[in-house]
């Protein structure tokens, strides 16, 4: 077994990314409104629940993203867990900085935050804290409302989209 030791040689960024890819994650579409009231989004798999009481989540955005400032300045945002058949939506918002959703694809949370109408699950959040960490900004959100639906989730594992299907026993 080869073990990378960063103290003995230059850090292998590609190898590190490959190692991180061994941890399968769900895929989320984070939504907010820009200064002109347009619904804007970014694909993320860096999402986690932090606390149940009170309900707090976190996600992170790359500092080099042209959408970083918009999301770090947003007072409210939603985290939308994608269904396994929403790969195209994930890919579109991962690379297209001007991607938009049709109004029919958006529902509004209790506080007016845009949420994906047909997501597997959605969390409406109020930004509570931001922290720069390396080349990302970690954004913490207090969950103010949520929606959950049945279905198969979109996952990401070793650089590939995969379906995540939890069968009930």
XYZ file of N, CA and C in Angstrom:
507
model
N 0.849 -1.173 0.000
C 0.000 0.000 0.000
C 0.893 1.234 0.000
N 0.648 2.143 -0.954
C 1.386 3.402 -1.014
C 0.679 4.439 -0.161
N 1.419 5.057 0.734
C 0.875 6.111 1.581
C 1.595 7.395 1.246
N 0.818 8.411 0.857
C 1.390 9.714 0.534
C 1.769 10.432 1.833
N 2.979 10.936 1.892
C 3.429 11.719 3.043
C 3.899 13.055 2.515
N 3.112 14.086 2.777
C 3.409 15.398 2.208
C 4.692 16.003 2.757
N 5.181 15.534 3.911
C 6.405 16.105 4.477
C 7.659 15.623 3.747
N 7.572 14.516 2.987
C 8.731 13.954 2.318
C 8.902 14.433 0.882
N 7.836 14.940 0.271
C 7.898 15.379 -1.116
C 6.802 16.420 -1.355
N 6.841 17.084 -2.516
C 5.791 18.068 -2.803
C 4.407 17.419 -2.733
N 3.452 18.196 -2.266
C 2.097 17.682 -2.085
C 1.479 17.324 -3.432
N 0.947 16.131 -3.547
C 0.346 15.611 -4.763
C -1.136 15.999 -4.790
N -1.447 17.131 -5.415
C -2.819 17.640 -5.436
C -3.747 16.673 -6.170
N -3.315 16.138 -7.314
C -4.169 15.203 -8.080
C -4.457 13.959 -7.259
N -3.438 13.425 -6.604
C -3.635 12.259 -5.755
C -4.568 12.548 -4.591
N -4.441 13.743 -4.030
C -5.315 14.153 -2.928
C -6.765 14.221 -3.399
N -6.986 14.816 -4.575
C -8.348 14.881 -5.132
C -8.897 13.475 -5.352
N -8.050 12.564 -5.856
C -8.473 11.183 -6.067
C -8.851 10.523 -4.745
N -8.077 10.789 -3.707
C -8.384 10.224 -2.389
C -9.711 10.769 -1.867
N -9.940 12.083 -2.023
C -11.217 12.674 -1.596
C -12.381 12.080 -2.374
N -12.142 11.754 -3.647
C -13.184 11.173 -4.478
C -13.654 9.808 -4.008
N -12.900 9.173 -3.117
C -13.299 7.884 -2.564
C -14.447 8.015 -1.567
N -14.747 9.240 -1.179
C -15.877 9.483 -0.280
C -17.059 9.910 -1.139
N -18.052 9.038 -1.265
C -19.236 9.356 -2.047
C -20.072 10.415 -1.350
N -20.605 11.342 -2.149
C -21.431 12.414 -1.591
C -22.703 12.562 -2.404
N -23.651 13.263 -1.840
C -24.813 13.699 -2.587
C -24.440 14.951 -3.372
N -25.333 15.369 -4.246
C -25.108 16.562 -5.057
C -26.238 17.546 -4.786
N -25.864 18.793 -4.522
C -26.831 19.837 -4.203
C -26.727 20.984 -5.196
N -27.827 21.668 -5.376
C -27.854 22.923 -6.104
C -28.183 24.001 -5.082
N -27.247 24.928 -4.886
C -27.447 26.030 -3.949
C -28.035 27.186 -4.742
N -29.123 27.776 -4.249
C -29.781 28.876 -4.942
C -29.872 30.110 -4.064
N -29.815 31.269 -4.692
C -30.064 32.553 -4.048
C -30.534 33.511 -5.132
N -30.766 34.752 -4.762
C -31.083 35.791 -5.740
C -29.927 36.759 -5.815
N -29.620 37.219 -7.031
C -28.573 38.222 -7.181
C -29.166 39.615 -6.916
N -28.367 40.645 -7.082
C -28.801 42.021 -6.791
C -29.965 42.474 -7.658
N -30.131 41.843 -8.829
C -31.224 42.202 -9.731
C -32.463 41.324 -9.521
N -32.434 40.436 -8.536
C -33.573 39.572 -8.256
C -33.621 38.314 -9.099
N -32.556 38.036 -9.878
C -32.482 36.811 -10.678
C -32.089 35.635 -9.786
N -32.742 34.507 -9.997
C -32.366 33.293 -9.277
C -31.054 32.793 -9.863
N -30.060 32.623 -9.011
C -28.736 32.155 -9.434
C -28.378 30.924 -8.627
N -27.562 30.067 -9.198
C -27.227 28.830 -8.516
C -25.800 28.378 -8.752
N -25.400 27.414 -7.948
C -24.100 26.772 -8.085
C -24.223 25.343 -7.559
N -23.607 24.414 -8.252
C -23.604 23.017 -7.830
C -22.574 22.822 -6.727
N -22.944 22.035 -5.720
C -22.026 21.786 -4.599
C -22.203 20.357 -4.103
N -21.102 19.741 -3.699
C -21.192 18.480 -2.969
C -20.517 18.639 -1.606
N -20.130 19.869 -1.304
C -19.493 20.179 -0.015
C -20.561 20.684 0.945
N -21.472 19.820 1.302
C -22.614 20.161 2.153
C -22.651 19.197 3.336
N -23.023 19.720 4.508
C -23.119 18.858 5.681
C -24.075 19.455 6.707
N -24.745 18.583 7.428
C -25.520 18.997 8.592
C -24.541 19.231 9.739
N -24.737 20.314 10.468
C -23.872 20.638 11.604
C -24.580 20.358 12.918
N -25.856 20.762 13.013
C -26.577 20.665 14.272
C -28.068 20.457 14.009
N -28.707 19.646 14.867
C -30.157 19.474 14.791
C -30.888 20.497 15.654
N -30.273 20.857 16.777
C -30.905 21.791 17.722
C -29.930 22.883 18.103
N -29.943 24.028 17.476
C -30.830 24.442 16.391
C -30.373 23.834 15.064
N -31.263 23.821 14.058
C -30.891 23.241 12.762
C -29.914 24.148 12.003
N -28.681 23.665 11.841
C -27.625 24.425 11.160
C -26.946 23.501 10.150
N -26.659 24.044 8.971
C -25.934 23.303 7.934
C -24.731 24.135 7.503
N -23.853 23.519 6.710
C -22.763 24.268 6.095
C -22.527 23.753 4.687
N -21.952 24.606 3.886
C -21.483 24.238 2.548
C -20.330 25.172 2.231
N -19.555 24.859 1.194
C -18.433 25.732 0.878
C -18.388 26.048 -0.607
N -17.832 27.231 -0.899
C -17.712 27.719 -2.262
C -16.263 28.120 -2.510
N -15.753 27.789 -3.680
C -14.382 28.106 -4.072
C -14.228 29.621 -4.198
N -13.194 30.151 -3.583
C -12.937 31.596 -3.627
C -12.743 32.092 -5.055
N -12.230 31.237 -5.944
C -11.987 31.661 -7.320
C -13.259 31.671 -8.172
N -14.357 31.157 -7.658
C -15.612 31.148 -8.407
C -16.139 32.568 -8.573
N -16.628 32.878 -9.765
C -17.217 34.196 -9.984
C -18.522 34.363 -9.198
N -19.043 33.289 -8.632
C -20.265 33.361 -7.821
C -19.974 33.404 -6.323
N -18.705 33.335 -5.947
C -18.340 33.310 -4.528
C -18.860 34.540 -3.786
N -18.585 35.713 -4.308
C -18.999 36.938 -3.607
C -20.513 37.020 -3.478
N -21.229 36.629 -4.528
C -22.690 36.673 -4.473
C -23.208 35.787 -3.339
N -22.665 34.570 -3.210
C -23.144 33.664 -2.163
C -22.633 34.054 -0.782
N -21.419 34.558 -0.683
C -20.935 34.951 0.643
C -21.660 36.202 1.133
N -22.183 37.024 0.225
C -22.935 38.217 0.621
C -24.426 37.959 0.799
N -24.913 36.810 0.343
C -26.351 36.524 0.405
C -26.813 36.374 1.854
N -27.949 36.981 2.149
C -28.543 36.847 3.482
C -29.302 35.522 3.609
N -29.814 35.039 2.481
C -30.582 33.799 2.462
C -30.163 32.963 1.257
N -30.277 31.658 1.375
C -29.995 30.739 0.275
C -30.763 29.450 0.537
N -30.840 28.608 -0.477
C -31.433 27.284 -0.278
C -30.450 26.221 -0.736
N -30.516 25.075 -0.074
C -29.749 23.895 -0.448
C -30.770 22.903 -0.984
N -30.574 22.480 -2.238
C -31.529 21.605 -2.906
C -30.839 20.309 -3.289
N -31.236 19.199 -2.666
C -30.646 17.903 -2.932
C -31.226 17.368 -4.234
N -30.342 17.061 -5.178
C -30.796 16.687 -6.513
C -31.189 15.213 -6.611
N -32.182 14.968 -7.484
C -32.617 13.610 -7.804
C -31.656 12.992 -8.810
N -31.659 11.684 -8.903
C -30.727 10.990 -9.794
C -30.929 11.353 -11.261
N -32.103 11.841 -11.643
C -32.348 12.219 -13.032
C -32.056 13.703 -13.306
N -31.380 14.380 -12.369
C -31.082 15.810 -12.535
C -29.594 16.070 -12.793
N -28.913 15.123 -13.427
C -27.492 15.288 -13.761
C -27.255 16.515 -14.632
N -28.110 16.713 -15.637
C -27.926 17.846 -16.552
C -28.004 19.169 -15.794
N -28.920 19.266 -14.854
C -29.049 20.476 -14.043
C -27.788 20.697 -13.210
N -27.272 19.629 -12.620
C -26.042 19.720 -11.845
C -24.890 20.198 -12.717
N -24.725 19.577 -13.880
C -23.633 19.948 -14.787
C -23.760 21.385 -15.267
N -24.969 21.801 -15.575
C -25.213 23.168 -16.064
C -24.782 24.212 -15.033
N -25.153 24.021 -13.794
C -24.825 25.004 -12.760
C -23.406 24.837 -12.217
N -22.756 23.717 -12.512
C -21.359 23.533 -12.102
C -20.440 24.401 -12.947
N -20.771 24.578 -14.213
C -19.862 25.297 -15.122
C -20.427 26.593 -15.683
N -21.738 26.724 -15.751
C -22.348 27.888 -16.381
C -22.657 28.953 -15.340
N -21.855 29.982 -15.324
C -22.009 31.019 -14.298
C -23.227 31.895 -14.519
N -23.822 31.843 -15.707
C -25.011 32.665 -15.970
C -26.267 31.800 -16.109
N -26.205 30.537 -15.725
C -27.360 29.645 -15.836
C -28.525 30.186 -15.013
N -29.702 30.021 -15.556
C -30.915 30.472 -14.876
C -31.937 29.347 -14.837
N -32.879 29.467 -13.949
C -34.012 28.548 -13.882
C -35.259 29.290 -14.344
N -36.172 28.584 -14.984
C -37.467 29.165 -15.318
C -38.247 29.347 -14.020
N -39.086 30.352 -13.968
C -39.868 30.623 -12.753
C -40.711 29.404 -12.366
N -41.142 28.618 -13.350
C -41.928 27.414 -13.070
C -41.104 26.363 -12.322
N -39.786 26.433 -12.406
C -38.908 25.479 -11.736
C -38.553 25.906 -10.315
N -39.076 27.051 -9.891
C -38.727 27.632 -8.596
C -39.969 27.718 -7.720
N -39.815 27.326 -6.478
C -40.842 27.631 -5.481
C -40.186 28.507 -4.435
N -40.977 29.212 -3.686
C -40.450 30.141 -2.678
C -40.663 29.568 -1.286
N -39.615 29.638 -0.481
C -39.708 29.196 0.895
C -40.521 30.178 1.721
N -40.665 29.893 2.989
C -41.451 30.745 3.891
C -40.961 32.184 3.915
N -39.668 32.385 3.663
C -39.092 33.726 3.696
C -38.779 34.244 2.296
N -39.349 33.596 1.264
C -39.189 34.058 -0.101
C -37.929 33.587 -0.809
N -37.151 32.747 -0.173
C -35.915 32.249 -0.781
C -36.253 31.304 -1.929
N -35.581 31.445 -3.089
C -35.843 30.516 -4.176
C -35.370 29.103 -3.836
N -36.234 28.128 -4.142
C -35.935 26.712 -3.923
C -36.309 25.963 -5.196
N -35.585 24.904 -5.498
C -35.861 24.101 -6.684
C -37.162 23.335 -6.473
N -38.141 23.560 -7.347
C -39.492 23.020 -7.160
C -39.535 21.494 -7.121
N -38.667 20.837 -7.861
C -38.744 19.373 -7.925
C -37.503 18.679 -7.374
N -36.830 19.317 -6.441
C -35.667 18.697 -5.792
C -36.125 17.556 -4.885
N -35.226 16.651 -4.604
C -35.508 15.567 -3.674
C -35.781 16.132 -2.275
N -35.013 17.119 -1.908
C -35.205 17.822 -0.638
C -34.649 19.219 -0.760
N -35.225 20.152 -0.018
C -34.763 21.547 -0.043
C -34.752 22.113 1.362
N -33.738 22.911 1.637
C -33.607 23.594 2.916
C -33.515 25.091 2.649
N -34.414 25.856 3.230
C -34.323 27.319 3.151
C -33.478 27.756 4.340
N -32.464 28.593 4.082
C -31.503 28.940 5.127
C -31.264 30.441 5.190
N -30.972 30.887 6.391
C -30.503 32.246 6.622
C -29.016 32.149 6.945
N -28.198 32.906 6.211
C -26.758 32.864 6.451
C -26.478 33.323 7.873
N -25.745 32.499 8.618
C -25.449 32.843 10.003
C -23.969 33.113 10.246
N -23.088 32.590 9.375
C -21.662 32.768 9.601
C -20.916 32.349 8.360
N -19.783 32.996 8.119
C -18.903 32.656 7.003
C -17.483 32.565 7.539
N -16.703 31.630 6.970
C -15.323 31.470 7.415
C -14.457 31.082 6.231
N -13.414 31.860 5.969
C -12.456 31.493 4.936
C -11.652 30.305 5.452
N -11.510 29.304 4.601
C -10.742 28.101 4.949
C -9.979 27.674 3.703
N -8.692 27.981 3.658
C -7.895 27.636 2.482
C -8.406 28.363 1.254
N -8.729 27.608 0.199
C -9.185 28.225 -1.045
C -10.714 28.257 -1.165
N -11.411 28.079 -0.045
C -12.876 28.114 -0.021
C -13.384 29.031 1.088
N -14.644 29.395 0.979
C -15.360 30.053 2.066
C -16.424 29.064 2.529
N -16.438 28.782 3.815
C -17.446 27.907 4.392
C -18.610 28.798 4.834
N -19.798 28.469 4.382
C -20.993 29.255 4.690
C -21.902 28.415 5.573
N -22.220 28.938 6.744
C -23.119 28.279 7.679
C -24.502 28.888 7.530
N -25.515 28.052 7.581
C -26.882 28.539 7.457
C -27.786 27.965 8.524
N -28.636 28.834 9.085
C -29.678 28.392 10.006
C -30.882 27.998 9.154
N -31.327 26.763 9.276
C -32.440 26.263 8.468
C -33.741 26.844 9.017
N -34.509 27.504 8.124
C -35.759 28.144 8.528
C -36.989 27.412 8.011
N -36.851 26.633 6.948
C -37.931 25.774 6.458
C -37.318 24.692 5.582
N -38.090 23.646 5.319
C -37.563 22.539 4.519
C -38.689 21.785 3.842
N -38.312 21.027 2.798
C -39.212 20.148 2.056
C -38.459 18.846 1.822
N -39.138 17.711 1.974
C -38.534 16.409 1.689
C -39.499 15.596 0.836
N -38.957 14.923 -0.174
C -39.756 14.102 -1.082
C -39.102 12.724 -1.224
N -39.875 11.740 -1.639
C -39.332 10.412 -1.915
C -38.629 10.420 -3.263
N -37.660 9.548 -3.418
C -36.991 9.406 -4.697
C -35.556 8.948 -4.539
N -34.898 8.817 -5.664
C -33.507 8.389 -5.717
C -32.614 9.619 -5.844
N -31.570 9.689 -5.034
C -30.681 10.855 -5.004
C -29.578 10.745 -6.052
N -29.091 11.908 -6.461
C -27.925 11.990 -7.330
C -26.684 12.014 -6.449
N -25.752 11.132 -6.732
C -24.515 11.067 -5.966
C -23.308 11.345 -6.838
N -22.166 11.502 -6.183
C -20.904 11.734 -6.879
C -19.843 10.894 -6.192
N -19.133 10.058 -6.985
C -18.143 9.142 -6.438
C -17.042 8.948 -7.470
N -15.795 9.186 -7.064
C -14.625 9.033 -7.930
C -14.782 9.762 -9.263
N -15.293 10.995 -9.174
C -15.402 11.845 -10.352
C -16.567 11.539 -11.274
N -17.482 10.684 -10.844
C -18.615 10.281 -11.682
C -19.928 10.453 -10.925
N -20.977 10.807 -11.674
C -22.317 10.795 -11.096
C -22.764 9.358 -10.894
N -23.413 9.095 -9.773
C -23.948 7.768 -9.464
C -25.312 7.948 -8.800
N -26.227 7.008 -9.003
C -27.504 7.081 -8.281
C -27.313 6.598 -6.846
N -27.989 7.231 -5.930
C -27.985 6.794 -4.530
C -29.414 6.378 -4.203
N -29.608 5.101 -3.968
C -30.937 4.598 -3.724
C -30.958 3.871 -2.389
N -31.633 4.446 -1.438
C -31.768 3.811 -0.130
C -33.112 3.103 -0.082
N -33.071 1.794 -0.163
C -34.318 1.026 -0.111
C -34.732 0.879 1.334
N -36.026 1.077 1.550
C -36.566 0.920 2.911
C -36.724 -0.548 3.211
N -36.361 -0.915 4.450
C -36.499 -2.330 4.818
C -37.654 -2.518 5.775
